[in-house]
CSV table of C-alpha atoms in Angstrom, one decimal:
chain,number,residue,atom,x,y,z
X,1,MET,CA,-0.5,17.0,-4.2
X,2,ASN,CA,1.7,19.9,-3.5
X,3,GLY,CA,0.0,23.2,-4.3
X,4,GLN,CA,-2.6,21.4,-6.2
X,5,ASP,CA,-6.3,21.3,-5.4
X,6,GLU,CA,-7.5,18.1,-3.8
X,7,HIS,CA,-9.4,17.2,-6.9
X,8,ILE,CA,-8.7,16.5,-10.6
X,9,ASP,CA,-10.6,18.8,-12.8
X,10,SER,CA,-13.3,17.1,-14.8
X,11,GLU,CA,-11.7,17.5,-18.2
X,12,LYS,CA,-8.4,15.9,-17.1
X,13,LYS,CA,-10.4,13.3,-15.3
X,14,ASP,CA,-12.2,12.4,-18.5
X,15,VAL,CA,-8.9,12.0,-20.4
X,16,LEU,CA,-7.4,9.8,-17.7
X,17,ARG,CA,-10.6,7.8,-17.5
X,18,GLU,CA,-10.4,7.3,-21.3
X,19,ILE,CA,-6.9,5.8,-20.9
X,20,ALA,CA,-8.2,3.5,-18.2
X,21,ASN,CA,-11.1,2.6,-20.4
X,22,ILE,CA,-9.0,1.7,-23.4
X,23,GLY,CA,-6.6,-0.2,-21.1
X,24,ALA,CA,-9.4,-2.2,-19.6
X,25,GLY,CA,-10.8,-2.8,-23.1
X,26,HIS,CA,-7.5,-4.3,-24.2
X,27,ALA,CA,-7.2,-6.3,-21.0
X,28,ALA,CA,-10.7,-7.7,-21.5
X,29,THR,CA,-9.9,-8.8,-25.0
X,30,ALA,CA,-6.6,-10.4,-24.0
X,31,LEU,CA,-8.2,-12.1,-21.1
X,32,ALA,CA,-11.1,-13.4,-23.1
X,33,ALA,CA,-8.7,-15.0,-25.6
X,34,LEU,CA,-6.7,-16.5,-22.8
X,35,LEU,CA,-9.6,-17.8,-20.8
X,36,ASP,CA,-11.7,-18.6,-23.8
X,37,ARG,CA,-14.8,-17.0,-22.5
X,38,PRO,CA,-16.5,-13.6,-22.8
X,39,ILE,CA,-15.1,-10.9,-20.6
X,40,VAL,CA,-16.7,-7.5,-20.2
X,41,GLN,CA,-15.4,-4.4,-18.5
X,42,SER,CA,-16.9,-2.0,-16.1
X,43,ILE,CA,-16.8,1.8,-16.6
X,44,PRO,CA,-13.5,2.7,-15.1
X,45,ASP,CA,-13.1,5.3,-12.4
X,46,VAL,CA,-10.3,7.7,-11.8
X,47,GLU,CA,-10.0,9.3,-8.4
X,48,LEU,CA,-7.7,11.3,-6.3
X,49,VAL,CA,-7.7,9.4,-3.0
X,50,PRO,CA,-6.1,10.5,0.2
X,51,LEU,CA,-3.3,8.0,0.9
X,52,ASN,CA,-4.7,6.6,4.1
X,53,ASP,CA,-8.1,5.9,2.5
X,54,VAL,CA,-6.7,3.8,-0.4
X,55,PRO,CA,-6.5,0.5,1.7
X,56,ASP,CA,-10.2,0.9,2.7
X,57,ARG,CA,-11.2,1.3,-0.9
X,58,LEU,CA,-9.8,-2.2,-1.5
X,59,GLY,CA,-11.6,-4.0,1.3
X,60,GLY,CA,-9.8,-2.8,4.4
X,61,PRO,CA,-6.1,-2.8,5.3
X,62,ASP,CA,-6.1,-6.3,6.9
X,63,LYS,CA,-8.0,-8.2,4.3
X,64,THR,CA,-5.8,-11.0,2.7
X,65,VAL,CA,-5.4,-10.6,-1.0
X,66,ALA,CA,-3.3,-11.9,-3.9
X,67,SER,CA,-1.6,-9.0,-5.6
X,68,GLY,CA,0.6,-8.5,-8.6
X,69,LEU,CA,2.8,-5.5,-9.2
X,70,ILE,CA,4.4,-4.3,-12.4
X,71,GLU,CA,6.7,-1.3,-12.6
X,72,LEU,CA,6.5,0.8,-15.7
X,73,SER,CA,9.5,2.8,-16.6
X,74,GLY,CA,10.7,5.0,-19.4
X,75,ASP,CA,8.9,8.2,-20.5
X,76,VAL,CA,6.2,7.3,-18.0
X,77,SER,CA,7.0,5.8,-14.6
X,78,ALA,CA,4.2,4.2,-12.8
X,79,PHE,CA,3.1,1.3,-10.7
X,80,PHE,CA,0.5,-1.0,-12.0
X,81,MET,CA,-1.1,-3.2,-9.5
X,82,VAL,CA,-3.8,-5.9,-9.6
X,83,VAL,CA,-5.5,-6.8,-6.3
X,84,LEU,CA,-7.4,-10.0,-6.3
X,85,ASN,CA,-9.5,-11.3,-3.5
X,86,LEU,CA,-8.7,-15.0,-2.8
X,87,GLU,CA,-11.9,-16.3,-4.4
X,88,GLN,CA,-11.1,-14.3,-7.6
X,89,ALA,CA,-7.6,-15.7,-7.7
X,90,ASP,CA,-9.0,-19.2,-7.3
X,91,ARG,CA,-11.5,-18.7,-10.1
X,92,ILE,CA,-8.9,-17.3,-12.5
X,93,ILE,CA,-6.6,-20.2,-11.8
X,94,ASN,CA,-9.4,-22.7,-12.3
X,95,MET,CA,-10.4,-21.1,-15.6
X,96,MET,CA,-6.9,-21.1,-16.8
X,97,LEU,CA,-5.8,-24.5,-15.7
X,98,GLY,CA,-9.2,-26.2,-16.6
X,99,ASP,CA,-9.0,-29.9,-15.7
X,100,ILE,CA,-6.0,-29.7,-13.5
X,101,GLY,CA,-7.9,-27.3,-11.3
X,102,ARG,CA,-6.8,-25.6,-8.2
X,103,GLU,CA,-5.4,-27.7,-5.3
X,104,THR,CA,-6.9,-26.2,-2.2
X,105,SER,CA,-5.6,-27.7,0.9
X,106,GLY,CA,-5.0,-26.6,4.4
X,107,ALA,CA,-6.1,-23.5,6.2
X,108,ILE,CA,-3.5,-21.3,4.7
X,109,TRP,CA,-4.0,-20.0,1.2
X,110,GLN,CA,-1.0,-20.7,-0.9
X,111,LEU,CA,0.0,-20.9,-4.5
X,112,SER,CA,1.9,-23.7,-6.2
X,113,GLU,CA,4.6,-22.8,-8.6
X,114,LEU,CA,2.3,-23.4,-11.6
X,115,GLU,CA,-0.5,-21.4,-10.0
X,116,GLU,CA,1.9,-18.6,-9.3
X,117,SER,CA,2.9,-18.4,-12.9
X,118,VAL,CA,-0.8,-18.4,-13.9
X,119,VAL,CA,-1.5,-15.4,-11.8
X,120,SER,CA,1.7,-13.7,-12.9
X,121,GLU,CA,0.8,-14.2,-16.5
X,122,THR,CA,-2.6,-12.7,-16.0
X,123,VAL,CA,-1.1,-9.7,-14.3
X,124,ASN,CA,1.5,-9.4,-17.0
X,125,ILE,CA,-1.2,-9.4,-19.7
X,126,LEU,CA,-3.3,-6.8,-17.9
X,127,GLY,CA,-0.2,-4.6,-17.3
X,128,GLY,CA,0.7,-4.9,-21.0
X,129,SER,CA,-2.8,-3.9,-22.0
X,130,TYR,CA,-2.7,-0.7,-19.9
X,131,LEU,CA,0.7,0.2,-21.1
X,132,THR,CA,-0.3,-0.2,-24.7
X,133,ALA,CA,-3.3,2.1,-24.1
X,134,ILE,CA,-1.1,4.8,-22.6
X,135,CYS,CA,1.5,4.5,-25.4
X,136,GLU,CA,-1.1,4.5,-28.2
X,137,MET,CA,-2.9,7.6,-26.8
X,138,THR,CA,0.1,9.6,-25.8
X,139,GLY,CA,3.0,8.5,-28.0
X,140,LEU,CA,5.0,8.1,-24.9
X,141,CYS,CA,7.1,5.0,-24.5
X,142,ALA,CA,7.5,2.8,-21.5
X,143,ASN,CA,8.8,-0.7,-20.5
X,144,GLN,CA,7.2,-3.0,-18.1
X,145,SER,CA,9.0,-5.1,-15.5
X,146,THR,CA,8.1,-8.8,-15.0
X,147,PRO,CA,5.3,-9.1,-12.5
X,148,TYR,CA,6.0,-9.4,-8.8
X,149,LEU,CA,3.5,-11.4,-6.7
X,150,CYS,CA,2.6,-11.1,-3.1
X,151,VAL,CA,-0.2,-12.7,-1.0
X,152,ASP,CA,-0.7,-10.6,2.2
X,153,MET,CA,-2.8,-7.9,3.8
X,154,VAL,CA,-4.1,-5.1,1.6
X,155,GLY,CA,-2.4,-2.4,3.6
X,156,ALA,CA,0.9,-4.2,3.4
X,157,VAL,CA,0.9,-5.0,-0.4
X,158,LEU,CA,-0.1,-1.4,-1.1
X,159,SER,CA,2.6,0.1,1.0
X,160,VAL,CA,5.2,0.3,-1.8
X,161,VAL,CA,2.9,2.0,-4.3
X,162,LEU,CA,1.6,4.3,-1.5
X,163,ALA,CA,5.2,5.2,-0.5
X,164,GLU,CA,5.9,6.2,-4.1
X,165,ALA,CA,2.7,8.3,-4.3
X,166,GLY,CA,3.5,9.7,-0.9
X,167,LYS,CA,6.7,11.3,-2.2
X,168,ALA,CA,4.7,13.7,-4.2
X,169,GLY,CA,1.9,14.5,-1.8
X,170,ASP,CA,-0.8,13.1,0.4
X,171,PHE,CA,-3.0,11.8,-2.4
X,172,ALA,CA,-2.8,9.0,-4.9
X,173,ILE,CA,-4.3,9.0,-8.3
X,174,VAL,CA,-6.1,5.7,-8.5
X,175,PHE,CA,-7.4,4.2,-11.8
X,176,LYS,CA,-9.9,1.5,-11.0
X,177,SER,CA,-11.7,-0.9,-13.3
X,178,GLU,CA,-13.3,-4.3,-13.1
X,179,LEU,CA,-13.6,-7.2,-15.5
X,180,PHE,CA,-16.6,-9.5,-15.5
X,181,ASN,CA,-17.5,-12.9,-16.9
X,182,ASN,CA,-21.3,-13.6,-16.9
X,183,ASP,CA,-21.9,-11.0,-14.2
X,184,GLU,CA,-19.2,-12.5,-12.0
X,185,CYS,CA,-16.4,-10.1,-11.2
X,186,ILE,CA,-13.3,-12.0,-12.0
X,187,MET,CA,-10.8,-9.1,-11.7
X,188,GLY,CA,-11.6,-6.7,-9.0
X,189,ASP,CA,-9.2,-3.9,-8.5
X,190,ILE,CA,-6.9,-2.8,-11.2
X,191,ILE,CA,-4.9,0.1,-10.1
X,192,LEU,CA,-2.6,2.2,-12.2
X,193,LEU,CA,-0.6,4.7,-10.1
X,194,PRO,CA,1.5,7.0,-12.1
X,195,ASP,CA,3.9,9.3,-10.2
X,196,GLU,CA,3.0,12.9,-10.3
X,197,GLN,CA,5.5,13.8,-13.0
X,198,SER,CA,4.3,11.1,-15.3
X,199,CYS,CA,0.7,12.0,-14.8
X,200,GLY,CA,1.6,15.5,-15.9
X,201,LYS,CA,3.5,14.1,-18.9
X,202,ILE,CA,0.5,12.0,-20.0
X,203,LEU,CA,-1.8,15.1,-19.8
X,204,LYS,CA,0.7,17.3,-21.6
X,205,SER,CA,1.1,14.8,-24.4
X,206,LEU,CA,-2.6,15.0,-24.8
X,207,GLY,CA,-2.6,18.7,-25.1
X,208,PHE,CA,-3.2,19.8,-21.5
X,209,GLU,CA,-0.8,22.2,-20.0
I,1,MET,CA,-10.5,-5.0,17.0
I,2,ASN,CA,-12.5,-4.1,20.1
I,3,GLN,CA,-14.2,-0.8,20.6
I,4,ASN,CA,-11.5,0.4,22.9
I,5,SER,CA,-8.9,0.3,20.2
I,6,ILE,CA,-8.1,3.3,18.1
I,7,ALA,CA,-7.0,2.8,14.5
I,8,VAL,CA,-3.9,4.5,13.4
I,9,ASN,CA,-3.9,4.7,9.6
I,10,ILE,CA,-1.1,5.6,7.2
I,11,ALA,CA,0.5,9.0,8.0
I,12,MET,CA,-1.3,9.3,11.3
I,13,MET,CA,-0.3,9.3,15.0
I,14,LYS,CA,-2.6,8.9,18.0
I,15,ILE,CA,-2.1,8.7,21.7
I,16,ALA,CA,-4.1,6.8,24.3
I,17,ARG,CA,-4.4,6.0,28.0
I,18,PRO,CA,-5.6,2.6,29.4
I,19,PRO,CA,-8.0,0.9,28.9
I,20,GLN,CA,-7.7,2.2,25.3
I,21,THR,CA,-5.3,0.5,23.0
I,22,LEU,CA,-3.9,1.6,19.6
I,23,HIS,CA,-3.6,-0.5,16.4
I,24,SER,CA,-2.4,-0.3,12.8
I,25,LEU,CA,-3.6,-2.9,10.3
I,26,GLY,CA,-1.5,-4.3,7.5
I,27,LEU,CA,1.8,-2.6,7.9
I,28,GLY,CA,4.1,-3.5,4.9
I,29,SER,CA,7.1,-1.3,4.3
I,30,CYS,CA,5.5,1.3,6.6
I,31,ILE,CA,6.9,1.5,10.1
I,32,GLY,CA,4.8,1.5,13.3
I,33,VAL,CA,6.5,3.4,16.2
I,34,ALA,CA,5.1,2.8,19.6
I,35,ILE,CA,6.3,5.2,22.4
I,36,TYR,CA,5.1,5.0,26.0
I,37,ASP,CA,5.7,6.3,29.4
I,38,PRO,CA,5.3,3.4,31.9
I,39,GLY,CA,5.2,5.9,34.8
I,40,ILE,CA,2.0,7.6,33.9
I,41,LYS,CA,0.7,4.9,31.5
I,42,ILE,CA,0.3,6.9,28.4
I,43,GLY,CA,1.4,5.8,24.9
I,44,GLY,CA,1.3,6.9,21.3
I,45,LEU,CA,1.5,5.1,18.0
I,46,LEU,CA,2.9,6.5,14.7
I,47,HIS,CA,2.2,4.9,11.3
I,48,ALA,CA,4.8,6.4,9.0
I,49,LEU,CA,5.1,5.7,5.2
I,50,LEU,CA,8.5,7.3,4.4
I,51,PRO,CA,11.8,7.7,6.2
I,52,ARG,CA,12.7,11.4,6.2
I,53,ILE,CA,10.9,14.6,5.7
I,54,GLY,CA,14.2,16.3,4.7
I,55,GLU,CA,14.3,14.3,1.4
I,56,PHE,CA,11.2,16.1,0.2
I,57,GLY,CA,11.8,19.8,0.3
I,58,SER,CA,8.5,21.4,-0.7
I,59,GLY,CA,5.7,21.9,1.8
I,60,GLY,CA,2.3,20.4,1.9
I,61,HIS,CA,3.3,17.2,3.5
I,62,SER,CA,1.8,15.8,6.6
I,63,ARG,CA,4.6,15.4,9.2
I,64,ALA,CA,3.2,12.1,10.4
I,65,LYS,CA,3.9,10.6,7.0
I,66,PHE,CA,7.6,10.5,7.8
I,67,ALA,CA,9.4,8.5,10.5
I,68,ASP,CA,11.7,11.3,11.6
I,69,SER,CA,9.2,14.2,11.9
I,70,GLY,CA,6.5,11.9,13.1
I,71,ILE,CA,8.6,10.6,16.0
I,72,GLU,CA,9.6,14.1,16.9
I,73,ASP,CA,5.9,15.2,17.0
I,74,LEU,CA,4.8,12.1,18.8
I,75,VAL,CA,7.3,12.7,21.6
I,76,GLU,CA,6.3,16.4,21.9
I,77,LEU,CA,2.7,15.4,22.1
I,78,LEU,CA,3.3,12.8,24.8
I,79,VAL,CA,5.4,15.3,26.8
I,80,ALA,CA,2.7,17.9,26.4
I,81,LYS,CA,0.2,15.3,27.9
I,82,GLY,CA,2.4,14.8,30.9
I,83,ALA,CA,4.8,12.1,29.9
I,84,ARG,CA,8.4,12.4,31.2
I,85,ARG,CA,10.9,12.5,28.3
I,86,ASN,CA,13.5,10.5,30.2
I,87,ARG,CA,11.0,7.8,31.0
I,88,LEU,CA,9.9,7.3,27.4
I,89,ARG,CA,10.5,3.9,25.8
I,90,ALA,CA,9.9,2.9,22.2
I,91,LYS,CA,9.2,-0.3,20.2
I,92,ILE,CA,9.1,-0.5,16.5
I,93,ALA,CA,7.6,-2.9,14.0
I,94,GLY,CA,7.2,-3.1,10.2
I,95,GLY,CA,9.6,-2.1,7.5
I,96,ALA,CA,9.1,-5.2,5.4
I,97,ALA,CA,10.0,-5.5,1.7
I,98,MET,CA,6.7,-6.9,0.3
I,99,PHE,CA,7.9,-7.2,-3.3
I,100,ALA,CA,11.4,-8.3,-4.4
I,101,LEU,CA,11.8,-5.3,-6.7
I,102,LYS,CA,14.8,-5.5,-8.9
I,103,SER,CA,14.9,-2.0,-10.3
I,104,GLY,CA,17.3,0.6,-9.1
I,105,SER,CA,14.5,2.8,-7.8
I,106,SER,CA,14.9,3.9,-4.2
I,107,ILE,CA,11.4,2.5,-3.4
I,108,GLY,CA,12.6,-1.1,-3.3
I,109,ASP,CA,14.4,-0.7,0.1
I,110,ILE,CA,11.9,1.8,1.5
I,111,GLY,CA,11.1,-0.5,4.4
I,112,LYS,CA,14.7,-0.8,5.5
I,113,ARG,CA,15.2,2.9,5.3
I,114,ASN,CA,12.1,3.5,7.4
I,115,VAL,CA,13.6,1.2,10.1
I,116,GLN,CA,16.9,3.0,9.9
I,117,SER,CA,15.4,6.5,10.1
I,118,SER,CA,13.3,5.4,13.1
I,119,ILE,CA,16.2,4.0,15.0
I,120,GLU,CA,18.3,7.1,14.3
I,121,THR,CA,15.6,9.5,15.3
I,122,LEU,CA,15.0,7.7,18.6
I,123,GLN,CA,18.7,7.7,19.3
I,124,ARG,CA,19.0,11.4,18.5
I,125,LEU,CA,16.1,12.2,20.9
I,126,GLY,CA,17.6,9.9,23.6
I,127,ILE,CA,14.7,7.5,23.7
I,128,GLU,CA,15.5,3.9,24.5
I,129,LEU,CA,14.4,1.4,21.8
I,130,VAL,CA,13.5,-1.6,23.9
I,131,ALA,CA,12.2,-4.0,21.2
I,132,GLN,CA,11.7,-4.3,17.5
I,133,ASP,CA,10.2,-6.7,15.0
I,134,THR,CA,11.2,-5.4,11.5
I,135,GLY,CA,12.2,-6.4,8.0
I,136,GLY,CA,11.3,-9.6,6.3
I,137,ASN,CA,8.7,-9.8,3.5
I,138,LYS,CA,5.5,-10.2,5.5
I,139,GLY,CA,2.8,-7.7,6.4
I,140,ARG,CA,2.1,-7.0,10.1
I,141,THR,CA,-0.9,-5.9,12.1
I,142,ILE,CA,0.2,-4.4,15.4
I,143,ILE,CA,-1.8,-3.7,18.6
I,144,PHE,CA,-0.2,-1.5,21.2
I,145,ASN,CA,-1.3,-2.0,24.8
I,146,VAL,CA,-0.4,1.4,26.4
I,147,ASP,CA,-1.0,0.0,29.9
I,148,THR,CA,1.7,-2.7,29.8
I,149,GLY,CA,3.7,-1.4,26.8
I,150,GLU,CA,3.2,-4.7,25.0
I,151,LEU,CA,3.2,-4.6,21.3
I,152,THR,CA,1.3,-7.6,19.7
I,153,ILE,CA,2.2,-8.5,16.2
I,154,LYS,CA,0.0,-10.6,13.9
I,155,MET,CA,1.0,-11.9,10.4
I,156,ILE,CA,-1.2,-13.9,8.1
I,157,ASP,CA,0.5,-17.2,8.4
I,158,ARG,CA,2.5,-16.9,11.6
I,159,ALA,CA,1.9,-17.3,15.3
I,160,VAL,CA,1.0,-14.1,17.2
I,161,LYS,CA,4.1,-12.5,18.7
I,162,VAL,CA,4.3,-10.1,21.6
I,163,ILE,CA,7.3,-7.8,22.0
């Protein structure tokens, strides 16, 4: 961050973590209803991560993942990204489609149209949950785009959000939380990446200058 | 990757001599710029995130984060290590559009702009661009053999390509 220390002070971090906490809470509730099974959330983490370390935090730049991206725009502009490893994506699809199940065939991991819309909808619900949390807490208003999906290497899928973060500085503010069903992590890495201005706005609306 | 290969992460540049190779994993909209001098067998790789340093006025940025300033620095570094400027050749890969973003934000075509900026910067510095594999909507892993100048490109569901 320009002219900013390479850390978030603990008070601000607590507030941002609380947003992540409420967001993940909403997400867990929504997902539990959708999947008809109990979902619990981990304690979220908020970190200022050097840009080139972000891919490593998500399993390494060349790991293949299924990712969904939502753009938030309005008072707050941010990218919301869900990164699923392929086993997690398979599990969610299976939970959601029940009897139809996931057709896994061939060496290449691909999604059918129906499976794509299942993953999109999941990402959509998660994004909406976080957005609601931000809006409830701050009174700021934002819209979400429809989800964009991409199955590729971690480094590649992250490049767009990192490019946005890179405009402001050499660090990204990464919100991270996980959702579990019976101790099984079904949703690994949920990342909310507000641009620098928006992060300032969020903090300001909560009384920080 | 074998032990003789040096990782070049986002906003980094590295140089190497044989038998070492250089690699960048999972390039998306980022651009990988490989520059080498076949005469003395030295090469460097830049992994840039954004097109131009001039678009971001304030300081505090690492120069290797941008294609233009990164290429300038990489060329200077290679020359300082004994490379001849007029013998330098370049290959570029990356600059994909991973998500089909509809919004008007400039970030949607960031890959394309990274490619443009790299080509323009190489031209301005008089360095011949001998090969490129850019654009599309797939991530690339690249491995740069500084001995032969070959750039190997791997994608998740495509055959390996060498340019």
